[in-house]
Structure formats: structure tokens, C-alpha cells
Amino acid sequence: MRPRYHVVSSLAFGIGFWKASGDLKASLACLLAGILIDIDHVIDFYIHNRIKMESPLRAYRRLRDWCFGLKFDALYICLHSIELLLLIWLYVLILKPGIFWLAIAVGLTQHMILDIIFNSRRFIPPRGYLFFYRMKKGFKKDALMRRP
């Protein structure tokens, strides 16, 4: 899913969380978790490409073209992991660390659900969001992604 749609959906979930909980800080955590999970795409980009001194706009364009042009050979995206999401939910539900962690779990979950729904038709099948499945396939793009 494109970043702008994640921003919009995360904003909606953040506002909804604020309305439901009345906790502004937690709602900001929900909003940011739904957006910042995509930092793993940046990490993947710099694993595959040299870091260049360039303007932030140029760096963003290179990252966008690299991601959406499927110009990578391996797909790590460590934060886009159903296993990690399950661990976070277990932490929230069993240890009950508070509303802040609940907000983070909600933000991450909505991001992952939307990615699985909208990316599975064209790019990655749902099992591709299992980290251990990606690891079993050697993180190779050709083994993980749908053929055009």
C-alpha cells in the first residue's frame, strides 16, 4: 500500500483511538506506529544501496522508485512480520503494560492488515508476511513475490 494511504488510515485509527480512550499520547502512538513500521523499507533500501549524501526529497524519490519498481533482490522487511505482531499482542494481553502499548499494537495491526489486503493481489501473498517463511525462502524476491 502506498505511504499516503497508510498516513490516512493511521490518522483515522489514531483519531478513533483518541475518541475511544481519551488519551492523546496513546492516540499519537497509534498514529505513529501505523506509519513508522515502514522504516524497515528504508533499512532494506540501504542494505541494498550505498548511502549517498543527497537531499531528503531525492532520497525519498530513490526509495519510492526502488520499492514500487521492485528493484530489489531480497525482501527482509523485518517489522512487517506476523510473528512480531503476535509477540506484541501477547505482551499487551498477558502483561498488560498499559494503553500506550495497546495503541502501538492497534497501529501496527491496522497497517499489517491493510498491507496484506492490498498488497496480496499484486505483490506479496499473505504468507509473505511471515518472517520465518521469508527466511525459509532465503528472503529472495523471486521466491516471495507474485509473478506479474
mmCIF file with all atom_site columns, C-alpha atoms in Angstrom, residues 17-127:
data_model
loop_
_atom_site.group_PDB
_atom_site.id
_atom_site.type_symbol
_atom_site.label_atom_id
_atom_site.label_alt_id
_atom_site.label_comp_id
_atom_site.label_asym_id
_atom_site.label_entity_id
_atom_site.label_seq_id
_atom_site.pdbx_PDB_ins_code
_atom_site.Cartn_x
_atom_site.Cartn_y
_atom_site.Cartn_z
_atom_site.occupancy
_atom_site.B_iso_or_equiv
_atom_site.pdbx_formal_charge
_atom_site.auth_seq_id
_atom_site.auth_comp_id
_atom_site.auth_asym_id
_atom_site.auth_atom_id
_atom_site.pdbx_PDB_model_num
ATOM 1   C CA . PHE A 1 17  ? -8.250  5.568   19.415 1.00 0.00 ? 17  PHE A CA 1
ATOM 2   C CA . TRP A 1 18  ? -8.331  9.069   20.902 1.00 0.00 ? 18  TRP A CA 1
ATOM 3   C CA . LYS A 1 19  ? -12.142 9.130   20.784 1.00 0.00 ? 19  LYS A CA 1
ATOM 4   C CA . ALA A 1 20  ? -12.338 5.676   22.386 1.00 0.00 ? 20  ALA A CA 1
ATOM 5   C CA . SER A 1 21  ? -9.682  6.202   25.063 1.00 0.00 ? 21  SER A CA 1
ATOM 6   C CA . GLY A 1 22  ? -9.445  9.947   25.584 1.00 0.00 ? 22  GLY A CA 1
ATOM 7   C CA . ASP A 1 23  ? -5.661  9.534   25.728 1.00 0.00 ? 23  ASP A CA 1
ATOM 8   C CA . LEU A 1 24  ? -3.966  11.890  23.267 1.00 0.00 ? 24  LEU A CA 1
ATOM 9   C CA . LYS A 1 25  ? -0.440  10.485  23.782 1.00 0.00 ? 25  LYS A CA 1
ATOM 10  C CA . ALA A 1 26  ? -1.623  6.935   23.187 1.00 0.00 ? 26  ALA A CA 1
ATOM 11  C CA . SER A 1 27  ? -3.514  8.009   20.071 1.00 0.00 ? 27  SER A CA 1
ATOM 12  C CA . LEU A 1 28  ? -0.321  9.609   18.751 1.00 0.00 ? 28  LEU A CA 1
ATOM 13  C CA . ALA A 1 29  ? 1.470   6.313   19.431 1.00 0.00 ? 29  ALA A CA 1
ATOM 14  C CA . CYS A 1 30  ? -1.224  4.521   17.400 1.00 0.00 ? 30  CYS A CA 1
ATOM 15  C CA . LEU A 1 31  ? -0.824  7.008   14.551 1.00 0.00 ? 31  LEU A CA 1
ATOM 16  C CA . LEU A 1 32  ? 2.975   6.842   14.525 1.00 0.00 ? 32  LEU A CA 1
ATOM 17  C CA . ALA A 1 33  ? 3.135   3.049   14.843 1.00 0.00 ? 33  ALA A CA 1
ATOM 18  C CA . GLY A 1 34  ? 0.912   2.726   11.775 1.00 0.00 ? 34  GLY A CA 1
ATOM 19  C CA . ILE A 1 35  ? 3.278   4.915   9.766  1.00 0.00 ? 35  ILE A CA 1
ATOM 20  C CA . LEU A 1 36  ? 6.744   4.249   11.169 1.00 0.00 ? 36  LEU A CA 1
ATOM 21  C CA . ILE A 1 37  ? 6.518   0.480   10.716 1.00 0.00 ? 37  ILE A CA 1
ATOM 22  C CA . ASP A 1 38  ? 7.548   1.259   7.130  1.00 0.00 ? 38  ASP A CA 1
ATOM 23  C CA . ILE A 1 39  ? 11.016  2.277   8.335  1.00 0.00 ? 39  ILE A CA 1
ATOM 24  C CA . ASP A 1 40  ? 12.022  -1.306  7.551  1.00 0.00 ? 40  ASP A CA 1
ATOM 25  C CA . HIS A 1 41  ? 11.667  -0.475  3.842  1.00 0.00 ? 41  HIS A CA 1
ATOM 26  C CA . VAL A 1 42  ? 14.272  2.260   4.342  1.00 0.00 ? 42  VAL A CA 1
ATOM 27  C CA . ILE A 1 43  ? 16.554  -0.231  6.105  1.00 0.00 ? 43  ILE A CA 1
ATOM 28  C CA . ASP A 1 44  ? 16.139  -2.715  3.236  1.00 0.00 ? 44  ASP A CA 1
ATOM 29  C CA . PHE A 1 45  ? 16.894  0.068   0.754  1.00 0.00 ? 45  PHE A CA 1
ATOM 30  C CA . TYR A 1 46  ? 20.154  0.962   2.461  1.00 0.00 ? 46  TYR A CA 1
ATOM 31  C CA . ILE A 1 47  ? 21.153  -2.695  2.832  1.00 0.00 ? 47  ILE A CA 1
ATOM 32  C CA . HIS A 1 48  ? 20.962  -2.959  -0.956 1.00 0.00 ? 48  HIS A CA 1
ATOM 33  C CA . ASN A 1 49  ? 22.189  0.518   -1.919 1.00 0.00 ? 49  ASN A CA 1
ATOM 34  C CA . ARG A 1 50  ? 25.022  2.736   -0.879 1.00 0.00 ? 50  ARG A CA 1
ATOM 35  C CA . ILE A 1 51  ? 24.176  5.677   1.306  1.00 0.00 ? 51  ILE A CA 1
ATOM 36  C CA . LYS A 1 52  ? 24.541  8.884   -0.694 1.00 0.00 ? 52  LYS A CA 1
ATOM 37  C CA . MET A 1 53  ? 24.668  12.431  0.526  1.00 0.00 ? 53  MET A CA 1
ATOM 38  C CA . GLU A 1 54  ? 21.603  13.886  -1.148 1.00 0.00 ? 54  GLU A CA 1
ATOM 39  C CA . SER A 1 55  ? 18.571  15.964  -0.387 1.00 0.00 ? 55  SER A CA 1
ATOM 40  C CA . PRO A 1 56  ? 15.789  14.258  1.556  1.00 0.00 ? 56  PRO A CA 1
ATOM 41  C CA . LEU A 1 57  ? 13.439  14.691  -1.428 1.00 0.00 ? 57  LEU A CA 1
ATOM 42  C CA . ARG A 1 58  ? 15.886  12.960  -3.797 1.00 0.00 ? 58  ARG A CA 1
ATOM 43  C CA . ALA A 1 59  ? 16.473  10.183  -1.256 1.00 0.00 ? 59  ALA A CA 1
ATOM 44  C CA . TYR A 1 60  ? 12.704  9.696   -0.901 1.00 0.00 ? 60  TYR A CA 1
ATOM 45  C CA . ARG A 1 61  ? 12.290  9.514   -4.685 1.00 0.00 ? 61  ARG A CA 1
ATOM 46  C CA . ARG A 1 62  ? 15.058  6.909   -4.965 1.00 0.00 ? 62  ARG A CA 1
ATOM 47  C CA . LEU A 1 63  ? 13.474  4.877   -2.164 1.00 0.00 ? 63  LEU A CA 1
ATOM 48  C CA . ARG A 1 64  ? 9.996   5.142   -3.731 1.00 0.00 ? 64  ARG A CA 1
ATOM 49  C CA . ASP A 1 65  ? 11.264  4.125   -7.186 1.00 0.00 ? 65  ASP A CA 1
ATOM 50  C CA . TRP A 1 66  ? 13.238  1.250   -5.676 1.00 0.00 ? 66  TRP A CA 1
ATOM 51  C CA . CYS A 1 67  ? 10.279  -0.071  -3.656 1.00 0.00 ? 67  CYS A CA 1
ATOM 52  C CA . PHE A 1 68  ? 7.482   0.360   -6.180 1.00 0.00 ? 68  PHE A CA 1
ATOM 53  C CA . GLY A 1 69  ? 9.704   -0.507  -9.131 1.00 0.00 ? 69  GLY A CA 1
ATOM 54  C CA . LEU A 1 70  ? 10.566  -3.788  -7.357 1.00 0.00 ? 70  LEU A CA 1
ATOM 55  C CA . LYS A 1 71  ? 14.273  -3.107  -7.921 1.00 0.00 ? 71  LYS A CA 1
ATOM 56  C CA . PHE A 1 72  ? 15.443  -5.297  -5.036 1.00 0.00 ? 72  PHE A CA 1
ATOM 57  C CA . ASP A 1 73  ? 16.642  -8.899  -4.946 1.00 0.00 ? 73  ASP A CA 1
ATOM 58  C CA . ALA A 1 74  ? 15.847  -9.663  -1.314 1.00 0.00 ? 74  ALA A CA 1
ATOM 59  C CA . LEU A 1 75  ? 12.950  -8.688  0.910  1.00 0.00 ? 75  LEU A CA 1
ATOM 60  C CA . TYR A 1 76  ? 13.712  -8.535  4.632  1.00 0.00 ? 76  TYR A CA 1
ATOM 61  C CA . ILE A 1 77  ? 11.126  -6.001  5.946  1.00 0.00 ? 77  ILE A CA 1
ATOM 62  C CA . CYS A 1 78  ? 11.686  -7.256  9.494  1.00 0.00 ? 78  CYS A CA 1
ATOM 63  C CA . LEU A 1 79  ? 8.937   -5.142  11.073 1.00 0.00 ? 79  LEU A CA 1
ATOM 64  C CA . HIS A 1 80  ? 6.330   -6.460  8.625  1.00 0.00 ? 80  HIS A CA 1
ATOM 65  C CA . SER A 1 81  ? 6.160   -9.744  10.485 1.00 0.00 ? 81  SER A CA 1
ATOM 66  C CA . ILE A 1 82  ? 3.071   -11.543 11.700 1.00 0.00 ? 82  ILE A CA 1
ATOM 67  C CA . GLU A 1 83  ? 5.239   -13.287 14.304 1.00 0.00 ? 83  GLU A CA 1
ATOM 68  C CA . LEU A 1 84  ? 6.428   -9.943  15.708 1.00 0.00 ? 84  LEU A CA 1
ATOM 69  C CA . LEU A 1 85  ? 2.860   -8.667  15.746 1.00 0.00 ? 85  LEU A CA 1
ATOM 70  C CA . LEU A 1 86  ? 1.722   -11.753 17.657 1.00 0.00 ? 86  LEU A CA 1
ATOM 71  C CA . LEU A 1 87  ? 4.506   -11.265 20.223 1.00 0.00 ? 87  LEU A CA 1
ATOM 72  C CA . ILE A 1 88  ? 3.444   -7.652  20.732 1.00 0.00 ? 88  ILE A CA 1
ATOM 73  C CA . TRP A 1 89  ? -0.201  -8.689  21.211 1.00 0.00 ? 89  TRP A CA 1
ATOM 74  C CA . LEU A 1 90  ? 0.816   -11.407 23.674 1.00 0.00 ? 90  LEU A CA 1
ATOM 75  C CA . TYR A 1 91  ? 2.797   -8.800  25.600 1.00 0.00 ? 91  TYR A CA 1
ATOM 76  C CA . VAL A 1 92  ? -0.202  -6.432  25.623 1.00 0.00 ? 92  VAL A CA 1
ATOM 77  C CA . LEU A 1 93  ? -2.778  -9.062  26.556 1.00 0.00 ? 93  LEU A CA 1
ATOM 78  C CA . ILE A 1 94  ? -0.794  -11.061 29.126 1.00 0.00 ? 94  ILE A CA 1
ATOM 79  C CA . LEU A 1 95  ? 1.429   -8.469  30.818 1.00 0.00 ? 95  LEU A CA 1
ATOM 80  C CA . LYS A 1 96  ? -0.998  -5.549  30.368 1.00 0.00 ? 96  LYS A CA 1
ATOM 81  C CA . PRO A 1 97  ? 1.678   -2.832  30.085 1.00 0.00 ? 97  PRO A CA 1
ATOM 82  C CA . GLY A 1 98  ? -0.902  -0.089  29.572 1.00 0.00 ? 98  GLY A CA 1
ATOM 83  C CA . ILE A 1 99  ? -2.778  1.882   26.982 1.00 0.00 ? 99  ILE A CA 1
ATOM 84  C CA . PHE A 1 100 ? 0.375   3.152   25.226 1.00 0.00 ? 100 PHE A CA 1
ATOM 85  C CA . TRP A 1 101 ? 1.370   -0.382  24.175 1.00 0.00 ? 101 TRP A CA 1
ATOM 86  C CA . LEU A 1 102 ? -2.222  -1.193  23.245 1.00 0.00 ? 102 LEU A CA 1
ATOM 87  C CA . ALA A 1 103 ? -2.184  1.842   20.944 1.00 0.00 ? 103 ALA A CA 1
ATOM 88  C CA . ILE A 1 104 ? 1.068   0.688   19.331 1.00 0.00 ? 104 ILE A CA 1
ATOM 89  C CA . ALA A 1 105 ? -0.381  -2.794  18.795 1.00 0.00 ? 105 ALA A CA 1
ATOM 90  C CA . VAL A 1 106 ? -3.510  -1.329  17.178 1.00 0.00 ? 106 VAL A CA 1
ATOM 91  C CA . GLY A 1 107 ? -1.462  0.948   14.896 1.00 0.00 ? 107 GLY A CA 1
ATOM 92  C CA . LEU A 1 108 ? 0.818   -1.880  13.774 1.00 0.00 ? 108 LEU A CA 1
ATOM 93  C CA . THR A 1 109 ? -2.096  -4.258  13.289 1.00 0.00 ? 109 THR A CA 1
ATOM 94  C CA . GLN A 1 110 ? -4.121  -1.942  11.077 1.00 0.00 ? 110 GLN A CA 1
ATOM 95  C CA . HIS A 1 111 ? -1.026  -1.307  8.939  1.00 0.00 ? 111 HIS A CA 1
ATOM 96  C CA . MET A 1 112 ? -0.327  -5.024  8.521  1.00 0.00 ? 112 MET A CA 1
ATOM 97  C CA . ILE A 1 113 ? -3.952  -5.903  7.771  1.00 0.00 ? 113 ILE A CA 1
ATOM 98  C CA . LEU A 1 114 ? -4.156  -3.219  5.083  1.00 0.00 ? 114 LEU A CA 1
ATOM 99  C CA . ASP A 1 115 ? -0.827  -4.332  3.588  1.00 0.00 ? 115 ASP A CA 1
ATOM 100 C CA . ILE A 1 116 ? -1.964  -7.945  3.467  1.00 0.00 ? 116 ILE A CA 1
ATOM 101 C CA . ILE A 1 117 ? -5.284  -6.995  1.861  1.00 0.00 ? 117 ILE A CA 1
ATOM 102 C CA . PHE A 1 118 ? -3.986  -4.525  -0.714 1.00 0.00 ? 118 PHE A CA 1
ATOM 103 C CA . ASN A 1 119 ? -0.534  -5.942  -1.479 1.00 0.00 ? 119 ASN A CA 1
ATOM 104 C CA . SER A 1 120 ? -1.507  -9.604  -1.722 1.00 0.00 ? 120 SER A CA 1
ATOM 105 C CA . ARG A 1 121 ? -3.294  -9.158  -5.038 1.00 0.00 ? 121 ARG A CA 1
ATOM 106 C CA . ARG A 1 122 ? -0.264  -7.779  -6.875 1.00 0.00 ? 122 ARG A CA 1
ATOM 107 C CA . PHE A 1 123 ? 2.886   -8.247  -4.833 1.00 0.00 ? 123 PHE A CA 1
ATOM 108 C CA . ILE A 1 124 ? 3.217   -10.430 -1.764 1.00 0.00 ? 124 ILE A CA 1
ATOM 109 C CA . PRO A 1 125 ? 0.862   -13.263 -0.842 1.00 0.00 ? 125 PRO A CA 1
ATOM 110 C CA . PRO A 1 126 ? -0.254  -13.266 2.817  1.00 0.00 ? 126 PRO A CA 1
ATOM 111 C CA . ARG A 1 127 ? 2.297   -15.941 3.817  1.00 0.00 ? 127 ARG A CA 1
#
